Coordinates of C-alpha atoms (C1' of nucleotides) in Angstrom, one line a residue:
Chain A
M17 CA 10.3 10.6 20.2
T18 CA 10.9 11.5 23.7
T19 CA 10.3 14.3 26.1
D20 CA 12.4 15.7 28.9
F21 CA 10.7 17.6 31.7
T22 CA 11.2 21.2 32.7
G23 CA 10.9 22.4 36.2
G24 CA 13.9 20.7 37.6
G25 CA 16.0 23.7 38.6
D26 CA 15.9 26.3 41.3
P27 CA 12.3 27.3 41.8
R28 CA 13.2 30.8 42.9
R29 CA 15.4 31.5 40.0
S30 CA 12.8 30.1 37.6
I31 CA 10.1 32.5 39.0
E32 CA 12.5 35.4 38.8
L33 CA 13.2 34.6 35.2
L34 CA 9.6 34.2 34.2
W35 CA 8.6 37.5 35.8
G36 CA 11.6 39.3 34.5
L37 CA 12.8 40.4 37.9
E38 CA 15.8 42.6 37.5
P39 CA 18.6 42.3 40.1
G40 CA 19.5 45.9 39.8
R41 CA 23.1 47.1 39.3
R42 CA 25.7 44.4 39.2
P43 CA 29.4 44.4 38.6
G44 CA 30.6 43.1 35.3
P45 CA 30.0 44.1 31.7
K46 CA 26.5 44.8 30.6
P47 CA 24.7 41.8 29.1
R48 CA 24.5 42.2 25.4
F49 CA 21.0 40.8 25.2
T50 CA 17.9 40.5 27.3
V51 CA 16.4 37.3 28.4
A52 CA 13.4 38.1 26.2
E53 CA 15.6 38.3 23.2
I54 CA 17.1 34.9 24.0
A55 CA 13.6 33.5 24.4
A56 CA 12.5 35.1 21.1
A57 CA 15.4 33.5 19.3
A58 CA 14.5 30.1 20.8
I59 CA 10.9 30.5 19.9
A60 CA 11.8 31.3 16.3
L61 CA 13.9 28.2 16.1
A62 CA 11.3 26.0 17.7
D63 CA 8.7 27.4 15.4
A64 CA 10.8 26.6 12.4
D65 CA 12.3 23.2 13.3
G66 CA 10.4 21.9 16.2
L67 CA 11.4 21.4 19.8
P68 CA 13.6 18.3 19.3
A69 CA 15.8 20.3 17.0
L70 CA 16.2 23.1 19.5
S71 CA 19.6 23.1 21.2
M72 CA 21.4 25.6 23.2
R73 CA 24.1 25.7 20.6
K74 CA 21.6 26.6 17.9
V75 CA 20.0 29.3 20.1
A76 CA 23.4 30.7 20.8
D77 CA 24.4 30.7 17.1
R78 CA 21.2 32.5 16.3
V79 CA 21.8 35.2 18.8
G80 CA 25.5 35.4 18.1
V81 CA 27.1 34.2 21.3
S82 CA 28.7 31.0 22.4
A83 CA 26.5 28.3 23.8
M84 CA 28.0 28.6 27.2
S85 CA 27.2 32.3 27.3
L86 CA 23.5 31.4 27.3
Y87 CA 23.9 30.1 30.8
T88 CA 24.5 33.7 32.0
Y89 CA 20.9 34.4 30.9
V90 CA 19.1 31.2 31.8
P91 CA 20.2 28.5 34.2
G92 CA 19.4 25.7 31.9
K93 CA 17.4 24.5 28.9
G94 CA 14.4 23.6 30.9
E95 CA 14.1 27.1 32.2
L96 CA 14.5 28.5 28.7
I97 CA 11.6 26.3 27.6
D98 CA 9.4 27.4 30.4
L99 CA 10.2 31.0 29.5
M100 CA 9.4 30.3 25.8
L101 CA 6.1 28.8 26.9
D102 CA 5.1 31.8 29.0
T103 CA 6.2 34.2 26.3
V104 CA 3.9 32.7 23.6
L105 CA 1.0 32.5 26.0
G106 CA 1.3 36.3 26.0
E107 CA 0.1 36.3 22.4
V108 CA -3.4 35.4 23.4
P109 CA -5.6 38.5 23.5
L110 CA -7.3 38.7 26.9
T111 CA -10.6 40.1 25.5
F112 CA -13.9 38.8 24.4
D113 CA -14.6 41.4 21.8
G114 CA -17.5 40.6 19.5
V115 CA -18.5 37.6 21.5
T116 CA -21.7 37.0 23.3
G117 CA -22.6 34.7 26.2
W118 CA -20.5 32.2 28.1
R119 CA -20.6 29.8 25.3
G120 CA -19.2 32.2 22.8
R121 CA -16.5 33.2 25.3
V122 CA -15.5 29.6 26.0
E123 CA -15.4 28.9 22.3
R124 CA -13.2 32.0 21.9
V125 CA -10.9 30.6 24.6
A126 CA -10.8 27.2 23.0
R127 CA -10.1 28.5 19.5
E128 CA -7.4 30.8 20.7
N129 CA -5.7 27.9 22.4
W130 CA -6.1 25.8 19.3
N131 CA -4.6 28.5 17.1
L132 CA -1.8 29.0 19.6
Y133 CA -0.9 25.3 19.1
L134 CA -1.1 25.6 15.4
R135 CA 1.2 28.7 15.4
H136 CA 3.6 27.1 17.8
P137 CA 3.4 23.3 17.4
W138 CA 6.3 22.8 19.7
L139 CA 4.1 23.7 22.6
L140 CA 2.6 20.2 22.4
Q141 CA 6.0 18.7 23.1
V142 CA 6.7 20.7 26.1
A143 CA 6.4 18.6 29.2
T144 CA 6.3 20.6 32.3
S145 CA 6.6 18.9 35.7
R146 CA 4.8 21.9 37.2
P147 CA 3.0 24.7 35.4
P148 CA 5.5 27.5 35.0
L149 CA 3.7 30.2 36.9
G150 CA 4.7 33.1 34.8
P151 CA 2.8 36.3 34.2
H152 CA 1.1 35.3 31.0
L153 CA 0.0 31.9 32.3
I154 CA -1.5 33.5 35.3
A155 CA -3.2 36.2 33.2
K156 CA -4.5 33.6 30.8
Y157 CA -6.0 31.5 33.6
D158 CA -7.8 34.6 34.9
H159 CA -9.0 35.5 31.5
E160 CA -10.4 32.0 30.9
L161 CA -12.1 31.9 34.2
R162 CA -13.8 35.2 33.4
A163 CA -15.3 33.5 30.4
I164 CA -17.5 31.5 32.8
D165 CA -17.8 33.7 35.8
G166 CA -21.3 34.5 37.1
I167 CA -23.1 31.9 35.1
G168 CA -24.2 29.6 37.8
L169 CA -21.1 27.5 38.2
T170 CA -19.3 27.2 41.6
D171 CA -15.8 28.4 41.9
L172 CA -14.6 24.8 41.8
E173 CA -16.7 24.0 38.8
M174 CA -15.2 27.0 37.1
D175 CA -11.7 25.6 37.7
L176 CA -12.8 22.2 36.4
V177 CA -14.3 23.6 33.3
V178 CA -11.2 25.6 32.4
Q179 CA -9.2 22.5 32.9
L180 CA -11.6 20.5 30.8
V181 CA -11.4 22.8 27.9
G182 CA -7.6 23.2 28.1
D183 CA -7.1 19.4 28.3
Y184 CA -9.4 18.8 25.4
V185 CA -7.8 21.4 23.1
H186 CA -4.4 20.1 24.0
G187 CA -5.4 16.6 23.1
A188 CA -7.2 17.6 19.9
A189 CA -4.4 19.9 18.7
R190 CA -2.0 17.0 18.6
T191 CA -3.7 15.5 15.6
A192 CA -4.1 18.8 13.8
V193 CA -0.4 19.6 14.3
S194 CA 0.7 16.1 13.3
A195 CA -1.4 16.3 10.1
T196 CA 0.1 19.6 9.2
L197 CA 3.7 18.7 9.9
V198 CA 3.8 14.9 9.1
A199 CA 5.3 15.3 5.7
Q200 CA 8.0 17.7 7.0
R201 CA 8.8 15.5 10.0
T202 CA 8.9 12.2 8.2
G203 CA 9.8 13.2 4.7
L204 CA 6.8 11.3 3.3
T205 CA 3.4 12.6 2.3
D206 CA 0.4 10.4 3.3
E207 CA 0.2 9.2 -0.3
Q208 CA 3.9 8.2 -0.3
W209 CA 3.5 6.5 3.0
W210 CA 0.5 4.5 1.8
E211 CA 2.3 3.5 -1.3
Q212 CA 5.0 1.9 0.8
A213 CA 2.9 0.6 3.8
G214 CA -0.3 0.0 2.0
P215 CA 0.5 -3.4 0.5
V216 CA 1.8 -5.0 3.7
L217 CA -1.1 -3.4 5.7
E218 CA -3.6 -4.9 3.4
R219 CA -2.0 -8.2 4.1
V220 CA -2.3 -8.0 7.8
L221 CA -5.6 -6.1 8.3
D222 CA -8.5 -8.5 8.6
P223 CA -11.8 -6.6 8.1
A224 CA -13.7 -9.5 9.6
A225 CA -11.8 -9.2 12.8
T226 CA -12.5 -5.5 13.2
P227 CA -15.8 -5.0 11.4
T228 CA -16.7 -1.8 13.2
A229 CA -13.4 -0.2 12.6
T230 CA -13.5 -1.3 9.0
R231 CA -16.9 0.2 8.4
V232 CA -16.4 3.4 10.3
G233 CA -12.9 3.9 8.9
A234 CA -14.2 3.6 5.4
A235 CA -17.0 6.1 6.1
A236 CA -14.6 8.5 7.7
G237 CA -12.0 8.1 5.0
E238 CA -14.6 8.8 2.4
E239 CA -16.0 11.8 4.2
Y240 CA -12.6 13.3 5.1
N241 CA -10.9 12.3 1.8
A242 CA -7.8 12.2 4.0
A243 CA -6.5 10.5 7.1
G244 CA -8.7 12.8 9.1
D245 CA -10.1 16.3 9.5
P246 CA -8.7 17.6 12.8
A247 CA -10.4 21.0 12.6
R248 CA -13.8 19.4 12.2
A249 CA -13.1 16.9 14.9
F250 CA -12.1 19.7 17.2
E251 CA -15.3 21.7 16.5
F252 CA -17.4 18.6 17.0
G253 CA -15.7 17.8 20.3
L254 CA -15.9 21.4 21.5
S255 CA -19.6 21.5 20.7
C256 CA -20.3 18.3 22.6
L257 CA -18.2 19.4 25.5
L258 CA -20.0 22.7 25.7
D259 CA -23.4 21.0 25.5
G260 CA -22.3 19.0 28.5
V261 CA -21.2 22.2 30.4
A262 CA -24.6 23.8 29.4
A263 CA -26.4 20.8 30.9
R264 CA -24.5 21.1 34.1
I265 CA -25.2 24.8 34.4
S266 CA -28.9 24.1 33.8
R267 CA -28.9 21.5 36.5
G268 CA -26.8 23.4 39.0
R269 CA -25.3 20.1 39.7
D270 CA -22.9 18.8 42.4
P271 CA -19.3 19.6 41.3
G272 CA -18.1 16.1 42.2
G273 CA -19.7 14.7 39.0
R274 CA -19.8 11.2 40.4
S275 CA -23.5 11.0 40.9
D276 CA -24.2 9.3 37.6
Chain B
M8 CA 11.7 19.0 27.9
T9 CA 11.6 17.9 24.3
T10 CA 10.1 15.3 22.1
D11 CA 11.4 13.6 19.0
F12 CA 8.9 12.2 16.6
T13 CA 8.5 8.6 15.6
G14 CA 7.4 7.4 12.2
G15 CA 10.4 8.6 10.2
G16 CA 11.6 5.3 9.0
D17 CA 10.6 2.8 6.3
P18 CA 6.9 2.4 6.5
R19 CA 6.9 -1.1 5.3
R20 CA 9.5 -2.2 7.8
S21 CA 7.6 -0.4 10.6
I22 CA 4.3 -2.3 9.8
E23 CA 6.1 -5.6 9.6
L24 CA 7.7 -5.0 12.9
L25 CA 4.4 -3.9 14.6
W26 CA 2.6 -7.0 13.3
G27 CA 5.4 -9.4 14.0
L28 CA 5.7 -10.6 10.5
E29 CA 8.3 -13.3 10.4
P30 CA 10.6 -13.5 7.4
G31 CA 10.9 -17.3 7.6
R32 CA 14.2 -19.1 7.5
R33 CA 17.2 -16.9 7.0
P34 CA 20.9 -17.4 6.9
G35 CA 23.0 -16.5 9.9
P36 CA 22.8 -17.3 13.6
K37 CA 19.4 -17.5 15.3
P38 CA 18.5 -14.2 17.0
R39 CA 18.9 -14.7 20.8
F40 CA 15.8 -12.6 21.6
T41 CA 12.5 -11.8 20.0
V42 CA 11.4 -8.3 19.1
A43 CA 8.7 -8.6 21.8
E44 CA 11.4 -9.2 24.4
I45 CA 13.3 -6.1 23.3
A46 CA 10.1 -4.2 23.5
A47 CA 9.3 -5.6 27.0
A48 CA 12.7 -4.5 28.2
A49 CA 12.3 -1.1 26.8
I50 CA 8.8 -0.8 28.4
A51 CA 10.2 -1.8 31.8
L52 CA 12.9 0.8 31.5
A53 CA 10.4 3.5 30.4
D54 CA 8.0 2.6 33.2
A55 CA 10.8 2.9 35.7
D56 CA 12.7 5.9 34.5
G57 CA 10.5 7.7 32.0
L58 CA 10.9 8.1 28.3
P59 CA 13.7 10.7 28.3
A60 CA 15.9 8.3 30.2
L61 CA 15.3 5.5 27.7
S62 CA 18.3 5.0 25.5
M63 CA 19.3 2.2 23.1
R64 CA 22.4 1.6 25.3
K65 CA 20.2 1.0 28.4
V66 CA 17.8 -1.3 26.6
A67 CA 20.8 -3.2 25.3
D68 CA 22.3 -3.5 28.7
R69 CA 19.1 -4.7 30.2
V70 CA 18.7 -7.4 27.6
G71 CA 22.4 -8.3 27.7
V72 CA 23.6 -7.4 24.2
S73 CA 25.5 -4.5 22.8
A74 CA 23.7 -1.3 21.8
M75 CA 24.4 -1.9 18.1
S76 CA 23.0 -5.4 18.2
L77 CA 19.6 -3.8 18.9
Y78 CA 19.6 -2.6 15.4
T79 CA 19.3 -6.1 14.1
Y80 CA 15.9 -6.2 15.9
V81 CA 14.5 -2.8 15.3
P82 CA 15.6 -0.3 12.6
G83 CA 15.8 2.6 15.0
K84 CA 14.6 4.1 18.3
G85 CA 11.5 5.5 16.8
E86 CA 10.3 2.1 15.6
L87 CA 11.1 0.7 19.0
I88 CA 8.9 3.3 20.7
D89 CA 6.1 2.7 18.2
L90 CA 6.4 -1.0 19.1
M91 CA 6.3 -0.2 22.8
L92 CA 3.2 1.8 22.3
D93 CA 1.3 -0.9 20.4
T94 CA 2.5 -3.5 22.9
V95 CA 1.0 -1.7 25.9
L96 CA -2.2 -1.0 24.1
G97 CA -2.6 -4.7 24.1
E98 CA -3.1 -4.6 27.9
V99 CA -6.5 -3.0 27.5
P100 CA -9.2 -5.7 27.8
L101 CA -11.5 -5.5 24.8
T102 CA -14.7 -6.3 26.7
F103 CA -17.5 -4.5 28.3
D104 CA -18.2 -7.0 31.1
G105 CA -20.4 -5.7 33.9
V106 CA -21.2 -2.5 32.0
T107 CA -24.5 -1.3 30.7
G108 CA -25.4 1.1 28.1
W109 CA -23.3 3.2 25.7
R110 CA -22.5 5.6 28.5
G111 CA -21.2 2.9 30.7
R112 CA -19.2 1.5 27.8
V113 CA -17.6 4.9 27.0
E114 CA -16.8 5.5 30.6
R115 CA -15.1 2.1 30.6
V116 CA -13.1 3.1 27.5
A117 CA -12.1 6.4 29.0
R118 CA -11.1 4.9 32.4
E119 CA -9.1 2.1 30.7
N120 CA -7.2 4.7 28.7
W121 CA -6.7 6.8 31.9
N122 CA -5.4 3.9 33.8
L123 CA -3.1 3.0 30.9
Y124 CA -1.5 6.4 31.1
L125 CA -1.1 6.1 34.9
R126 CA 0.5 2.7 34.5
H127 CA 2.7 3.8 31.6
P128 CA 3.2 7.6 32.0
W129 CA 5.8 7.6 29.3
L130 CA 2.9 7.2 26.8
L131 CA 2.1 10.8 27.2
Q132 CA 5.6 11.7 26.0
V133 CA 5.4 9.7 22.8
A134 CA 5.0 11.9 19.8
T135 CA 3.9 10.0 16.8
S136 CA 3.9 11.6 13.4
R137 CA 1.4 9.1 12.3
P138 CA -0.5 6.6 14.4
P139 CA 1.5 3.4 14.4
L140 CA -1.0 1.1 12.8
G141 CA -0.2 -2.0 14.9
P142 CA -2.5 -4.9 15.8
H143 CA -3.4 -3.6 19.2
L144 CA -4.1 -0.1 18.1
I145 CA -6.5 -1.3 15.4
A146 CA -8.2 -3.7 17.8
K147 CA -8.6 -1.0 20.4
Y148 CA -10.1 1.4 17.9
D149 CA -12.6 -1.2 16.9
H150 CA -13.4 -1.9 20.5
E151 CA -14.0 1.7 21.2
L152 CA -16.2 2.2 18.3
R153 CA -18.3 -0.8 19.4
A154 CA -19.0 1.1 22.6
I155 CA -21.1 3.5 20.6
D156 CA -22.3 1.4 17.8
G157 CA -26.0 1.3 17.0
I158 CA -27.0 4.1 19.4
G159 CA -28.1 6.6 16.8
L160 CA -24.8 8.2 15.8
T161 CA -23.6 8.2 12.2
D162 CA -20.4 6.4 11.3
L163 CA -18.7 9.7 11.1
E164 CA -20.0 10.8 14.5
M165 CA -18.8 7.6 16.0
D166 CA -15.3 8.3 14.7
L167 CA -15.5 11.8 16.1
V168 CA -16.7 10.7 19.5
V169 CA -13.9 8.2 19.8
Q170 CA -11.5 10.9 18.9
L171 CA -13.1 13.2 21.4
V172 CA -12.8 10.8 24.3
G173 CA -9.3 9.8 23.4
D174 CA -8.1 13.4 23.0
Y175 CA -9.7 14.4 26.3
V176 CA -8.3 11.5 28.3
H177 CA -4.8 12.2 26.9
G178 CA -5.0 15.8 27.8
A179 CA -6.4 15.1 31.3
A180 CA -4.0 12.4 32.1
R181 CA -1.0 14.8 31.7
T182 CA -1.9 16.6 34.9
A183 CA -2.5 13.3 36.8
V184 CA 0.8 11.9 35.7
S185 CA 2.7 15.1 36.5
A186 CA 1.1 15.2 39.9
T187 CA 2.1 11.7 40.6
L188 CA 5.7 12.0 39.3
V189 CA 6.6 15.6 40.0
A190 CA 8.6 15.0 43.1
Q191 CA 10.5 12.2 41.4
R192 CA 11.1 14.2 38.3
T193 CA 12.2 17.4 40.0
G194 CA 13.5 16.2 43.3
L195 CA 11.1 18.5 45.1
T196 CA 7.8 17.9 46.7
D197 CA 5.1 20.6 46.3
E198 CA 5.8 21.7 49.8
Q199 CA 9.5 22.1 49.2
W200 CA 8.9 23.9 45.9
W201 CA 6.5 26.3 47.6
E202 CA 9.0 27.0 50.4
Q203 CA 11.5 28.1 47.8
A204 CA 9.2 29.7 45.2
G205 CA 6.5 31.0 47.5
P206 CA 8.2 34.2 48.8
V207 CA 9.1 35.5 45.3
L208 CA 5.8 34.4 43.9
E209 CA 3.9 36.4 46.6
R210 CA 6.0 39.4 45.6
V211 CA 5.0 39.2 41.9
L212 CA 1.4 38.0 42.1
D213 CA -1.1 40.8 42.2
P214 CA -4.5 39.6 43.4
A215 CA -6.1 42.8 42.2
A216 CA -4.8 42.2 38.6
T217 CA -6.3 38.7 38.4
P218 CA -9.3 38.8 40.7
T219 CA -11.1 35.8 39.3
A220 CA -8.0 33.6 39.3
T221 CA -7.3 34.7 42.9
R222 CA -10.7 33.8 44.0
V223 CA -11.1 30.6 42.1
G224 CA -7.6 29.5 42.9
A225 CA -8.2 30.0 46.6
A226 CA -11.4 28.0 46.4
A227 CA -9.8 25.2 44.4
G228 CA -6.8 25.1 46.7
E229 CA -9.0 24.8 49.7
E230 CA -11.1 22.1 48.2
Y231 CA -8.3 20.1 46.8
N232 CA -5.9 20.8 49.7
A233 CA -3.3 20.3 46.9
A234 CA -2.3 21.7 43.6
G235 CA -5.2 19.9 42.1
D236 CA -7.2 16.8 42.0
P237 CA -6.7 15.3 38.6
A238 CA -8.9 12.2 39.1
R239 CA -11.8 14.4 40.1
A240 CA -11.2 16.8 37.2
F241 CA -11.1 13.8 34.9
E242 CA -14.4 12.4 36.1
F243 CA -16.0 15.9 36.0
G244 CA -14.8 16.4 32.4
L245 CA -15.8 13.0 31.3
S246 CA -19.2 13.5 32.7
C247 CA -19.6 16.8 30.9
L248 CA -18.4 15.4 27.7
L249 CA -20.8 12.4 27.9
D250 CA -23.6 14.7 28.7
G251 CA -22.8 16.5 25.5
V252 CA -22.6 13.3 23.5
A253 CA -26.0 12.3 25.0
A254 CA -27.5 15.6 23.9
R255 CA -26.2 15.0 20.4
I256 CA -27.6 11.5 20.3
S257 CA -31.0 12.8 21.5
R258 CA -31.0 15.4 18.8
G259 CA -29.8 13.3 16.0
R260 CA -27.8 16.2 15.0
D261 CA -25.7 17.1 11.9
P262 CA -22.1 15.8 12.3
G263 CA -20.6 19.1 11.3
G264 CA -21.2 20.5 14.7
R265 CA -20.9 24.1 13.5
S266 CA -24.5 25.0 13.8
D267 CA -24.1 26.3 17.3
Chain C
dA7 C1' 43.3 50.8 43.9
dC8 C1' 41.4 46.6 44.9
dG9 C1' 38.3 42.6 45.7
dA10 C1' 34.3 40.6 44.3
dA11 C1' 30.8 39.5 41.2
dC12 C1' 29.7 39.5 37.0
dA13 C1' 29.6 38.5 31.2
dC14 C1' 31.7 35.7 28.1
dC15 C1' 34.0 31.9 26.2
dT16 C1' 37.1 27.8 25.6
dT17 C1' 37.8 23.2 26.8
dA18 C1' 36.2 19.1 28.1
dC19 C1' 33.2 15.4 29.7
dG20 C1' 29.7 12.0 29.5
dG21 C1' 25.7 11.0 27.3
dC22 C1' 23.0 10.2 23.0
dG23 C1' 21.6 7.7 18.1
dT24 C1' 23.5 5.3 14.7
dA25 C1' 26.9 4.6 10.4
dC26 C1' 30.3 1.5 9.1
dG27 C1' 32.8 -2.5 8.7
dG28 C1' 34.8 -6.7 10.6
dA29 C1' 34.1 -11.4 12.5
dG30 C1' 31.3 -15.3 13.1
dT31 C1' 27.1 -18.1 11.7
dG32 C1' 24.0 -20.8 9.0
dT33 C1' 21.0 -21.2 4.8
dG34 C1' 20.3 -22.6 0.2
dG35 C1' 22.1 -23.7 -4.2
dT36 C1' 25.4 -26.1 -6.9
Chain D
dA2 C1' 31.3 -30.7 0.5
dC3 C1' 31.9 -26.1 -0.9
dC4 C1' 30.8 -21.5 -1.5
dA5 C1' 28.3 -17.1 -1.8
dC6 C1' 25.4 -14.6 0.5
dA7 C1' 22.6 -12.8 4.0
dC8 C1' 22.2 -12.7 8.3
dT9 C1' 23.6 -11.8 14.0
dC10 C1' 26.6 -9.5 16.7
dC11 C1' 29.6 -6.0 18.1
dG12 C1' 33.6 -2.6 18.4
dT13 C1' 34.8 1.8 16.8
dA14 C1' 33.8 6.1 15.5
dC15 C1' 31.3 10.3 14.4
dG16 C1' 28.5 14.2 15.2
dC17 C1' 25.3 16.0 18.2
dC18 C1' 23.7 17.1 22.8
dG19 C1' 23.6 19.7 27.9
dT20 C1' 26.5 21.7 30.8
dA21 C1' 30.7 21.6 34.4
dA22 C1' 34.9 24.0 35.2
dG23 C1' 38.0 27.4 34.9
dG24 C1' 40.3 31.4 32.7
dT25 C1' 39.9 36.2 30.9
dG26 C1' 38.1 40.6 30.8
dT27 C1' 34.7 44.1 32.8
dT28 C1' 32.5 46.9 36.2
dC29 C1' 30.6 47.9 40.7
dG30 C1' 31.1 49.3 45.5
dT31 C1' 34.2 50.4 49.1

DNA sequence: ACGAACACCTTACGGCGTACGGAGTGTGGT
DNA sequence: ACCACACTCCGTACGCCGTAAGGTGTTCGT
C-alpha cells in the first residue's frame, strides 16, 4: 500500500553505519550482536514476509532481544532498511566472467539486478530519499560503469546508460515480482480472482470503446497463457534498450539526447 | 520506508468501486458524499503529504466524517488507493494532437506518464498486487497501444513496447521525484546533507578502489552541478529506448528478443 | 573508587487500520 | 401504517506500529 522514506536521520551516523565504522573501545557491556547480524535477521524477515510485514519488534524477536535494544545498533528503522539494501547489493558478483563485449556485460548487469529483485522482492518497496552511499552500492556503480568503459561513450553518457538500465530493470521487475507473489499477497490465485471479478468485469468492459486494447490484450493473453510473461517482457525491453545504446555508440551522438 | 500492497480485498467489490457501479435505491440515509469525493480528498492529501502520511483518519477529517464512516464508501485503505490511482490516470489526455509519427506519439505517452508522476509523486509508492482494472487504466492502455498501432509491430510486440515504456518511465521518475522532494522528506537540502556526511564519506571512499565511478562521478557532478539531472536522464533514456524500438520495427524482428 | 558512557529493557505514548455493535434512517413489502 | 431489513454513521476498542524516556546493570578511563 504505502511507502515511507529512508534517509531522514543523521547523515553522519548513517554513513558510519553503512560502512561499518567501529568507534573503538567504549564503556559498557559488549554488544551481543553485530550490526551485520541485525541486518541479516531483518533481510531474512523481509525475504520471507515482505517489507510491510517487517517491524522492529519482529527483528528483535528474531535476534532474541527487546525491540528497544535494536536502537543501540541502528538509530531507526529507515537506517536499518538502508543497511539491508546495501547488504544485499553485496551479493552481486562484480565480475564479467564468461561474457564478451559491452553488450554482454550490460546484459549481465541487467540480469544480475533482475535476479536480485527476484531474490529480494522487498527491494522494490524500498523508497530512499537519497541513495544510501554504502560500500556495496558504490562498488556496484563502479562495476556497472566498467561494463561500458572505453566503448565510445562519454563519461556523462556512461552515467546516463547505467541509470537507464537500472531504472528499466527496477520498473520491469515490479511486474515479475508481483506475478510471483500475488497469490501469497492477496490470498487469491489469478484463476480465483477472475472467477470473482470476471463476471462484473465483463459487464463493464466495452470492447468497442477500447478496440486496440481488446485486440492486443487477447493476443497477449493467448500467447502468454497468463496475465503476462514478465521475464519475456524484460528480455524484450532489454534488447530494445541495448539496440538503442548501440545506435548511440555508433553515432557518437551528443549526450543531451534532445536533438531528435 | 515500506510499502503495503493493494488488491487484497473482494475482487468484485473492487471492480464495482473502480467503475462506479451504482447499486440503485437502497434503504438507509443517503450517503453525504460520493466515492469520487472521498478519492479526491485522499488524492489531495497524498499530493500534499505523500502516501505514507495518508491515513483513513486524515481522509475522514478532511471530508468531515468519522474515520469509520469511510468504510461505508470503500471497503478498505487498499481499495481507496486503487481508486485514487485510477482516478488520476483519468487526467491523462487520450489524444495525440500536434504529434506526428509513432515516435512522437510514444514520446507523448512517456512524457505524459512522467508528468503524471511529477504531479502525483505518491503514485510511485503505490504497490499493486494486480493492476487495478479501472476505466481509466483500461482507456490509457488502449490509448498507449494506439500510439504504435499499424507500424509493423505484432500485437504481442505492441504489448511489450507499452510495457517497456511504462516500466522505464516508472523507474526513471523515481529519481526525479526524489530529487524534487528530498529536502521536504528529510529536512535537509543536498548541501546540508553533504556538510554533515561529506567528511566521513571522504574518509571511507577510496578513489583507487573504484576508479571508474570516481572519474565518471566527477564528470557527472560537474556537468549536472547537482546530484543528478533526472529530466535529462529521462530524455536520454527515452531516446535510446525509442532508437531500439525503431531498430526492431525496421528489422521486423521475432518478438522473443532472445536472438541477440 | 568513581563518573561517564554505554547495552539493555520496561513502560508508555501517539499513531495506524479496522472489527464490532449501537443508534438513526429510509426502502420495500405487507 | 407498520415492520423488517439493509443501509449510513460513528464511538469504542483492539492489536499492531515506531520510538521517547528513564531506570538498571556493565565497563572504560582517570
